[in-house]
Amino acid sequence: PKAGLEDVVAGTSEICFIDGHEGRLLYHGYDIHDLVAHSTFEETVFLLFHNRLPSRQELADFDAALRAERALPPQGLSLLATLPASAHPMALLRTMVSALGLYDPDGEDNSPEASRRKALRLTAQMATLVAAIGRHRDGKAPIAPDRGLAHAADFLYMLQGRAPDPADARVFDAALIMHADHELNASTFAARVTAGTLSDLYSAVTSAVGALKGPLHGGANEAVMRMLREIDDPERAEAYVKQALAQKRKIMGFGHRVYRTEDPRATHLRRYSLEVGERHGDTRWYRMSRRIEEVVLAEKGLFPNVDFFSASTYYMLGIPLDLFTPVFAVSRISGWCAHILEQYGNNRLIRPRAQYVGPTRETYIPLDER
Ligand code: COA
């Protein structure tokens, strides 16, 4: 087998389709470009959970249910207050997701109805949790959700303490739509492997958060912003990239296991990076990103992935750098839950084989004779 299970089809799913050659991304048949143009995060979550678009009434009910579930249990908030503020936010998130399972009234109930309730609850609470983690790190008290705000706007409010500019909230809503699912990416696969043992939803999501934490997956958006800050000046971008490539270093935010052309999400995030930069009077990060993009394409033939322009977009939205990966989870929780529910719905234990390449006829030598 190819290393890293490249191109291995590991199961069937009707949630998400990626055509890596044509650069197409569909959620149950709906093109990501149409969803970005017309949908909301709430409607996209409904689509992922139910494999169809909601009616107006269904969407209103689903949205109301998400708003009603957004508050964190008080025990969860008390626990967070005791955790080290200096820890990486993804480590805090991993611990807190696991802990929320302890306080969920449906905790160990793995019936289909209870799992659906947990999926909705955790999707709603992820935004509140990440905002609370962001504030905890600055020594600030958490802000309770505002039921009057849509999911994306409420996250920015709970993080920053003021209702966001509606145009910023719309950009963040689109970013949530674009990050919601992506087939069998590493964290979703991890979630399905855990769900496949018939473990509970919180255990499966905790596995996913651990996988998302790594720099080759969700950690890349944070690494992109660190690189942009290190370069600091668009004029220096070309020399920086050329030197990094000469040293065989990877440029974060480029390349993809599946896409061989532009990631369709990058097309929108490039536009948003400019739009938000202009609105906030600072297009430096956008200009620097564009220069890096040109050089990496010319030198390596690599296209930006979802993480590249989301970095400068989030930065201009005022999201702190080390919250970028948890923000990925604010959206991807919906895809994880959709895949976990799908796994439960037609489960068989996921247990592949390894091609054994070690010796087979070793002679055991007792310890004191070695
Ligand atoms: N910068 C420079 N070179 C890169 C690169 C990058 N970001 N991504 C891939 N390459 C090169 C590799 O060095 C390799 O070149 P070689 O054949 O000369 O050795 C070739 O492209 C294939 O890369 P490989 O690492 O085998 O691809 P993969 O499918 O295993 O990895 C990623 C996919 C996404 C992990 C990889 O592209 C990467 O590390 N990107 C940066 C991290 C990132 O942005 N992750 C977020 C993904 S959404």
Short mmCIF file of C-alpha atoms and ligand atoms in Angstrom, two decimals:
data_model
loop_
_atom_site.label_atom_id
_atom_site.label_comp_id
_atom_site.label_asym_id
_atom_site.label_seq_id
_atom_site.Cartn_x
_atom_site.Cartn_y
_atom_site.Cartn_z
CA PRO A 1 0.00 0.00 0.00
CA LYS A 2 1.03 3.62 -0.54
CA ALA A 3 2.20 5.34 2.63
CA GLY A 4 -0.46 7.35 4.45
CA LEU A 5 -3.31 5.34 2.85
CA GLU A 6 -3.09 7.64 -0.17
CA ASP A 7 -5.96 7.05 -2.59
CA VAL A 8 -7.25 4.14 -0.48
CA VAL A 9 -11.06 4.09 -0.46
CA ALA A 10 -11.80 3.18 3.15
CA GLY A 11 -15.61 3.16 3.16
CA THR A 12 -18.77 4.58 1.64
CA SER A 13 -20.42 7.85 2.62
CA GLU A 14 -23.10 10.11 1.19
CA ILE A 15 -22.03 13.21 3.08
CA CYS A 16 -19.23 14.77 1.06
CA PHE A 17 -17.66 14.36 -2.39
CA ILE A 18 -14.32 15.78 -3.53
CA ASP A 19 -13.07 15.73 -7.12
CA GLY A 20 -9.40 16.54 -6.65
CA HIS A 21 -8.69 16.97 -10.35
CA GLU A 22 -11.55 19.30 -11.16
CA GLY A 23 -11.41 21.06 -7.79
CA ARG A 24 -15.02 20.29 -6.89
CA LEU A 25 -16.38 19.95 -3.36
CA LEU A 26 -19.97 18.87 -2.74
CA TYR A 27 -21.94 18.35 0.48
CA HIS A 28 -24.48 15.63 -0.38
CA GLY A 29 -24.50 16.83 -3.99
CA TYR A 30 -24.62 20.58 -3.30
CA ASP A 31 -21.65 22.53 -4.67
CA ILE A 32 -19.63 24.44 -2.08
CA HIS A 33 -19.80 27.52 -4.34
CA ASP A 34 -23.61 27.52 -4.13
CA LEU A 35 -23.56 26.97 -0.38
CA VAL A 36 -21.13 29.86 0.15
CA ALA A 37 -23.30 32.10 -2.04
CA HIS A 38 -26.70 31.19 -0.62
CA SER A 39 -26.57 29.10 2.56
CA THR A 40 -25.81 29.67 6.23
CA PHE A 41 -23.82 27.55 8.66
CA GLU A 42 -27.05 26.47 10.38
CA GLU A 43 -28.59 25.27 7.11
CA THR A 44 -25.34 23.53 6.12
CA VAL A 45 -25.29 21.65 9.43
CA PHE A 46 -28.87 20.52 8.79
CA LEU A 47 -27.80 19.33 5.32
CA LEU A 48 -24.87 17.36 6.77
CA PHE A 49 -26.97 15.79 9.54
CA HIS A 50 -30.01 14.93 7.38
CA ASN A 51 -28.62 14.64 3.83
CA ARG A 52 -31.18 17.13 2.52
CA LEU A 53 -31.92 20.83 2.70
CA PRO A 54 -34.50 21.89 5.31
CA SER A 55 -37.85 23.54 4.66
CA ARG A 56 -38.22 27.07 6.05
CA GLN A 57 -39.94 25.71 9.19
CA GLU A 58 -37.39 22.93 9.66
CA LEU A 59 -34.55 25.42 9.42
CA ALA A 60 -36.24 27.76 11.93
CA ASP A 61 -36.69 24.85 14.36
CA PHE A 62 -33.13 23.60 13.87
CA ASP A 63 -31.70 27.10 14.33
CA ALA A 64 -33.77 27.56 17.51
CA ALA A 65 -32.54 24.20 18.84
CA LEU A 66 -28.90 25.19 18.21
CA ARG A 67 -29.42 28.54 19.96
CA ALA A 68 -31.10 26.78 22.90
CA GLU A 69 -28.16 24.37 23.32
CA ARG A 70 -25.32 26.88 23.01
CA ALA A 71 -24.75 27.54 26.71
CA LEU A 72 -22.08 25.41 28.41
CA PRO A 73 -22.94 23.44 31.56
CA PRO A 74 -21.71 25.39 34.63
CA GLN A 75 -19.54 22.44 35.70
CA GLY A 76 -17.75 22.70 32.36
CA LEU A 77 -17.04 26.39 32.89
CA SER A 78 -15.78 25.71 36.42
CA LEU A 79 -13.45 23.01 35.12
CA LEU A 80 -12.08 25.26 32.38
CA ALA A 81 -11.25 27.90 34.98
CA THR A 82 -8.90 25.40 36.70
CA LEU A 83 -6.98 24.45 33.54
CA PRO A 84 -3.63 26.11 32.76
CA ALA A 85 -4.16 29.26 30.69
CA SER A 86 -0.74 28.72 29.14
CA ALA A 87 -1.71 25.37 27.57
CA HIS A 88 -2.22 25.22 23.81
CA PRO A 89 -5.89 25.96 23.08
CA MET A 90 -6.21 22.67 21.17
CA ALA A 91 -5.02 20.77 24.23
CA LEU A 92 -7.62 22.67 26.30
CA LEU A 93 -10.24 21.87 23.69
CA ARG A 94 -9.38 18.16 23.70
CA THR A 95 -9.74 17.99 27.48
CA MET A 96 -12.91 20.07 27.53
CA VAL A 97 -14.70 18.11 24.80
CA SER A 98 -13.95 14.94 26.70
CA ALA A 99 -15.17 16.55 29.94
CA LEU A 100 -18.42 17.85 28.40
CA GLY A 101 -19.38 14.22 27.83
CA LEU A 102 -19.37 13.76 31.60
CA TYR A 103 -22.00 16.47 32.09
CA ASP A 104 -24.22 15.63 29.12
CA PRO A 105 -27.57 14.16 30.26
CA ASP A 106 -27.33 11.78 27.27
CA GLY A 107 -23.70 10.92 28.10
CA GLU A 108 -23.53 7.14 27.77
CA ASP A 109 -26.87 6.70 26.00
CA ASN A 110 -25.88 5.58 22.52
CA SER A 111 -29.39 5.20 21.11
CA PRO A 112 -29.84 6.90 17.70
CA GLU A 113 -32.04 9.62 19.24
CA ALA A 114 -29.57 10.36 22.05
CA SER A 115 -26.65 10.45 19.60
CA ARG A 116 -28.53 12.96 17.42
CA ARG A 117 -29.23 15.13 20.47
CA LYS A 118 -25.55 14.97 21.46
CA ALA A 119 -24.48 15.85 17.90
CA LEU A 120 -26.66 18.96 17.91
CA ARG A 121 -25.66 19.94 21.44
CA LEU A 122 -21.93 19.60 20.87
CA THR A 123 -22.14 21.42 17.52
CA ALA A 124 -23.92 24.28 19.31
CA GLN A 125 -21.54 24.28 22.29
CA MET A 126 -18.30 24.10 20.33
CA ALA A 127 -18.54 27.81 19.45
CA THR A 128 -19.15 28.75 23.09
CA LEU A 129 -16.35 26.50 24.28
CA VAL A 130 -13.74 27.83 21.84
CA ALA A 131 -14.70 31.42 22.66
CA ALA A 132 -14.44 30.63 26.40
CA ILE A 133 -11.02 29.01 25.85
CA GLY A 134 -9.87 32.09 23.95
CA ARG A 135 -10.91 34.35 26.82
CA HIS A 136 -9.56 32.02 29.50
CA ARG A 137 -6.13 32.35 27.93
CA ASP A 138 -6.32 36.12 28.37
CA GLY A 139 -7.52 35.77 31.96
CA LYS A 140 -11.00 36.99 30.99
CA ALA A 141 -14.34 35.60 32.14
CA PRO A 142 -16.43 33.74 29.55
CA ILE A 143 -19.32 35.52 27.88
CA ALA A 144 -22.70 33.75 27.78
CA PRO A 145 -24.21 33.14 24.34
CA ASP A 146 -26.73 35.62 22.95
CA ARG A 147 -29.77 33.79 21.58
CA GLY A 148 -30.53 36.77 19.40
CA LEU A 149 -27.44 36.15 17.28
CA ALA A 150 -26.84 33.59 14.55
CA HIS A 151 -24.11 31.02 15.17
CA ALA A 152 -21.22 32.80 13.41
CA ALA A 153 -22.03 36.22 14.86
CA ASP A 154 -22.49 34.77 18.34
CA PHE A 155 -19.07 33.14 18.25
CA LEU A 156 -17.39 36.48 17.42
CA TYR A 157 -19.48 38.18 20.11
CA MET A 158 -18.59 35.60 22.79
CA LEU A 159 -14.91 35.87 21.85
CA GLN A 160 -14.60 39.62 21.51
CA GLY A 161 -17.33 40.94 23.81
CA ARG A 162 -19.08 43.07 21.20
CA ALA A 163 -21.48 42.24 18.39
CA PRO A 164 -19.48 41.99 15.14
CA ASP A 165 -19.87 44.10 12.04
CA PRO A 166 -22.55 42.21 10.01
CA ALA A 167 -20.18 42.00 7.03
CA ASP A 168 -17.51 40.35 9.21
CA ALA A 169 -20.11 37.94 10.61
CA ARG A 170 -21.13 37.01 7.07
CA VAL A 171 -17.50 36.26 6.11
CA PHE A 172 -17.09 34.12 9.22
CA ASP A 173 -20.36 32.31 8.47
CA ALA A 174 -19.04 31.50 4.98
CA ALA A 175 -15.76 30.27 6.51
CA LEU A 176 -17.76 27.96 8.80
CA ILE A 177 -19.67 26.61 5.78
CA MET A 178 -16.42 25.92 3.93
CA HIS A 179 -14.73 24.11 6.83
CA ALA A 180 -17.78 22.04 7.80
CA ASP A 181 -16.83 18.80 6.12
CA HIS A 182 -14.17 17.30 3.90
CA GLU A 183 -14.74 13.59 3.44
CA LEU A 184 -12.27 11.26 5.15
CA ASN A 185 -9.71 13.84 6.27
CA ALA A 186 -7.50 12.67 9.14
CA SER A 187 -9.69 13.92 12.01
CA THR A 188 -12.95 12.66 10.51
CA PHE A 189 -11.37 9.28 9.88
CA ALA A 190 -10.19 9.22 13.49
CA ALA A 191 -13.75 10.03 14.61
CA ARG A 192 -15.18 7.22 12.49
CA VAL A 193 -12.63 4.70 13.76
CA THR A 194 -13.66 5.48 17.35
CA ALA A 195 -17.38 5.50 16.52
CA GLY A 196 -16.87 2.18 14.73
CA THR A 197 -16.08 0.52 18.05
CA LEU A 198 -19.55 1.76 19.19
CA SER A 199 -17.91 4.12 21.63
CA ASP A 200 -19.93 7.28 22.42
CA LEU A 201 -20.01 10.50 20.38
CA TYR A 202 -17.86 12.48 22.83
CA SER A 203 -15.11 9.85 22.64
CA ALA A 204 -15.23 9.96 18.85
CA VAL A 205 -15.04 13.77 18.78
CA THR A 206 -12.19 13.75 21.32
CA SER A 207 -10.24 11.48 18.93
CA ALA A 208 -10.97 13.92 16.13
CA VAL A 209 -9.79 16.96 18.11
CA GLY A 210 -6.51 15.16 18.83
CA ALA A 211 -6.00 14.50 15.11
CA LEU A 212 -6.95 18.04 14.12
CA LYS A 213 -4.32 19.45 16.46
CA GLY A 214 -1.38 18.38 14.28
CA PRO A 215 0.39 20.86 11.97
CA LEU A 216 -0.15 18.66 8.91
CA HIS A 217 -3.91 18.98 9.39
CA GLY A 218 -5.77 21.70 11.30
CA GLY A 219 -2.63 23.23 12.77
CA ALA A 220 -1.60 24.54 9.34
CA ASN A 221 -3.71 27.73 9.47
CA GLU A 222 -1.91 28.85 12.61
CA ALA A 223 1.46 27.97 11.06
CA VAL A 224 0.57 30.07 7.99
CA MET A 225 -0.07 33.15 10.13
CA ARG A 226 3.17 32.65 12.05
CA MET A 227 4.97 32.57 8.72
CA LEU A 228 3.23 35.74 7.51
CA ARG A 229 4.18 37.52 10.72
CA GLU A 230 7.75 36.30 10.40
CA ILE A 231 7.98 37.62 6.83
CA ASP A 232 6.24 40.84 7.94
CA ASP A 233 6.72 42.72 4.66
CA PRO A 234 5.24 41.72 1.25
CA GLU A 235 8.56 42.77 -0.34
CA ARG A 236 10.34 40.02 1.58
CA ALA A 237 7.92 37.24 0.63
CA GLU A 238 9.68 36.06 -2.51
CA ALA A 239 13.11 35.71 -0.92
CA TYR A 240 11.64 33.98 2.13
CA VAL A 241 9.78 31.38 0.09
CA LYS A 242 12.70 30.69 -2.23
CA GLN A 243 15.04 30.21 0.70
CA ALA A 244 12.59 27.92 2.51
CA LEU A 245 12.12 25.78 -0.60
CA ALA A 246 15.88 25.63 -1.15
CA GLN A 247 16.17 24.28 2.40
CA LYS A 248 13.46 21.70 1.54
CA ARG A 249 11.09 23.22 4.05
CA LYS A 250 7.36 22.97 3.44
CA ILE A 251 5.38 26.14 2.96
CA MET A 252 2.36 25.81 5.20
CA GLY A 253 -1.02 26.24 3.54
CA PHE A 254 0.07 24.67 0.25
CA GLY A 255 -0.36 21.21 -1.19
CA HIS A 256 -3.10 18.72 -0.53
CA ARG A 257 -3.49 14.97 -0.47
CA VAL A 258 -6.57 15.10 -2.71
CA TYR A 259 -6.62 18.37 -4.70
CA ARG A 260 -4.39 18.53 -7.75
CA THR A 261 -5.75 21.94 -8.70
CA GLU A 262 -6.99 24.91 -6.68
CA ASP A 263 -8.95 23.98 -3.58
CA PRO A 264 -12.39 25.55 -4.31
CA ARG A 265 -12.47 26.91 -0.76
CA ALA A 266 -9.26 28.86 -1.35
CA THR A 267 -10.98 30.73 -4.19
CA HIS A 268 -13.47 32.25 -1.74
CA LEU A 269 -11.05 32.74 1.12
CA ARG A 270 -8.67 34.69 -1.17
CA ARG A 271 -11.54 37.07 -1.95
CA TYR A 272 -12.53 37.31 1.73
CA SER A 273 -8.96 37.97 2.80
CA LEU A 274 -8.90 41.04 0.54
CA GLU A 275 -12.42 42.13 1.45
CA VAL A 276 -11.87 41.95 5.22
CA GLY A 277 -8.41 43.49 4.89
CA GLU A 278 -9.86 46.46 2.98
CA ARG A 279 -12.70 46.89 5.45
CA HIS A 280 -10.26 46.96 8.36
CA GLY A 281 -7.77 49.16 6.50
CA ASP A 282 -4.90 46.66 6.32
CA THR A 283 -4.29 44.65 3.14
CA ARG A 284 -0.67 43.84 3.98
CA TRP A 285 -1.34 40.19 4.89
CA TYR A 286 -3.42 39.71 1.77
CA ARG A 287 -0.74 41.24 -0.46
CA MET A 288 1.95 39.14 1.19
CA SER A 289 -0.17 36.01 0.76
CA ARG A 290 -0.68 36.74 -2.93
CA ARG A 291 3.04 37.11 -3.47
CA ILE A 292 3.76 33.84 -1.65
CA GLU A 293 1.08 32.13 -3.72
CA GLU A 294 2.68 33.30 -6.98
CA VAL A 295 6.15 32.14 -5.96
CA VAL A 296 5.03 28.72 -4.66
CA LEU A 297 3.04 28.09 -7.84
CA ALA A 298 5.96 29.10 -10.07
CA GLU A 299 8.60 27.22 -8.09
CA LYS A 300 6.73 24.08 -7.00
CA GLY A 301 3.47 24.01 -8.97
CA LEU A 302 1.55 23.84 -5.67
CA PHE A 303 -1.81 25.51 -5.02
CA PRO A 304 -3.01 27.05 -1.75
CA ASN A 305 -5.31 24.92 0.38
CA VAL A 306 -8.11 26.01 2.72
CA ASP A 307 -5.68 27.06 5.43
CA PHE A 308 -3.69 29.58 3.42
CA PHE A 309 -6.11 32.48 2.98
CA SER A 310 -8.17 31.60 6.04
CA ALA A 311 -5.13 32.67 8.09
CA SER A 312 -5.11 36.30 6.93
CA THR A 313 -8.92 36.40 6.89
CA TYR A 314 -9.20 35.27 10.52
CA TYR A 315 -6.41 37.59 11.58
CA MET A 316 -8.24 40.58 10.11
CA LEU A 317 -11.45 39.40 11.83
CA GLY A 318 -9.54 39.89 15.08
CA ILE A 319 -9.28 36.20 15.96
CA PRO A 320 -6.10 35.51 17.97
CA LEU A 321 -3.54 33.46 16.11
CA ASP A 322 -3.43 30.45 18.39
CA LEU A 323 -7.22 30.11 18.22
CA PHE A 324 -7.16 29.45 14.46
CA THR A 325 -7.15 25.67 14.82
CA PRO A 326 -9.89 25.58 17.49
CA VAL A 327 -11.92 27.81 15.13
CA PHE A 328 -11.55 25.06 12.52
CA ALA A 329 -13.20 22.76 15.09
CA VAL A 330 -16.09 25.25 15.60
CA SER A 331 -17.06 24.37 12.06
CA ARG A 332 -15.74 20.82 11.55
CA ILE A 333 -17.64 19.56 14.60
CA SER A 334 -20.64 19.42 12.25
CA GLY A 335 -18.87 17.17 9.75
CA TRP A 336 -17.45 14.97 12.51
CA CYS A 337 -20.91 14.49 14.01
CA ALA A 338 -22.47 13.80 10.59
CA HIS A 339 -19.87 11.10 9.94
CA ILE A 340 -20.22 9.62 13.42
CA LEU A 341 -24.02 9.37 12.97
CA GLU A 342 -23.52 7.83 9.54
CA GLN A 343 -21.04 5.35 11.01
CA TYR A 344 -23.48 4.35 13.77
CA GLY A 345 -26.25 4.00 11.18
CA ASN A 346 -24.45 1.29 9.24
CA ASN A 347 -21.65 0.18 11.52
CA ARG A 348 -18.95 -2.38 11.17
CA LEU A 349 -15.77 -2.24 13.25
CA ILE A 350 -12.96 -0.46 11.35
CA ARG A 351 -9.95 -2.67 11.65
CA PRO A 352 -7.56 -2.78 8.68
CA ARG A 353 -4.45 -4.89 8.32
CA ALA A 354 -0.81 -3.86 8.15
CA GLN A 355 1.60 -5.24 5.61
CA TYR A 356 4.12 -6.86 7.95
CA VAL A 357 7.71 -6.06 6.95
CA GLY A 358 9.57 -7.31 10.06
CA PRO A 359 11.44 -10.60 10.60
CA THR A 360 9.46 -13.83 11.14
CA ARG A 361 11.91 -16.41 12.50
CA GLU A 362 13.87 -14.77 15.29
CA THR A 363 15.34 -17.04 17.97
CA TYR A 364 14.57 -15.91 21.52
CA ILE A 365 17.75 -15.47 23.57
CA PRO A 366 17.21 -15.28 27.34
CA LEU A 367 17.95 -11.87 28.85
CA ASP A 368 21.22 -12.77 30.64
CA GLU A 369 22.64 -14.35 27.47
CA ARG A 370 22.13 -11.21 25.29
N1 COA B 1 5.54 23.12 0.58
C1 COA B 1 6.55 22.67 -0.19
N2 COA B 1 6.54 21.46 -0.77
C2 COA B 1 5.45 20.70 -0.61
C3 COA B 1 4.36 21.12 0.18
C4 COA B 1 4.44 22.39 0.77
N3 COA B 1 3.44 22.84 1.51
N4 COA B 1 3.41 20.16 0.17
C5 COA B 1 3.90 19.17 -0.58
N5 COA B 1 5.13 19.49 -1.04
C6 COA B 1 5.97 18.66 -1.88
C7 COA B 1 6.65 17.61 -1.05
O1 COA B 1 7.89 18.08 -0.53
C8 COA B 1 6.82 16.51 -2.02
O2 COA B 1 7.88 16.83 -2.89
P1 COA B 1 8.92 15.72 -3.38
O3 COA B 1 8.10 14.75 -4.16
O4 COA B 1 9.89 16.53 -4.15
O5 COA B 1 9.46 15.12 -2.11
C9 COA B 1 5.54 16.56 -2.84
O6 COA B 1 5.13 17.94 -2.79
C10 COA B 1 4.43 15.66 -2.30
O7 COA B 1 4.20 15.99 -0.92
P2 COA B 1 3.76 15.00 0.25
O8 COA B 1 4.18 15.56 1.54
O9 COA B 1 4.17 13.60 -0.09
O10 COA B 1 2.20 15.10 0.11
P3 COA B 1 1.15 14.47 1.12
O11 COA B 1 -0.03 14.13 0.30
O12 COA B 1 1.74 13.42 1.98
O13 COA B 1 0.86 15.69 2.09
C11 COA B 1 0.07 17.69 2.96
C12 COA B 1 -0.20 16.56 1.96
C13 COA B 1 -1.15 18.60 2.99
C14 COA B 1 0.27 17.10 4.34
C15 COA B 1 1.31 18.47 2.50
O14 COA B 1 1.07 19.08 1.26
C16 COA B 1 1.75 19.49 3.53
O15 COA B 1 2.46 19.16 4.46
N6 COA B 1 1.33 20.78 3.37
C17 COA B 1 1.63 21.77 4.33
C18 COA B 1 0.71 21.64 5.54
C19 COA B 1 -0.70 22.06 5.23
O16 COA B 1 -0.95 23.10 4.64
N7 COA B 1 -1.67 21.23 5.68
C20 COA B 1 -3.08 21.54 5.55
C21 COA B 1 -3.74 20.61 4.59
S1 COA B 1 -5.42 21.13 4.29
#
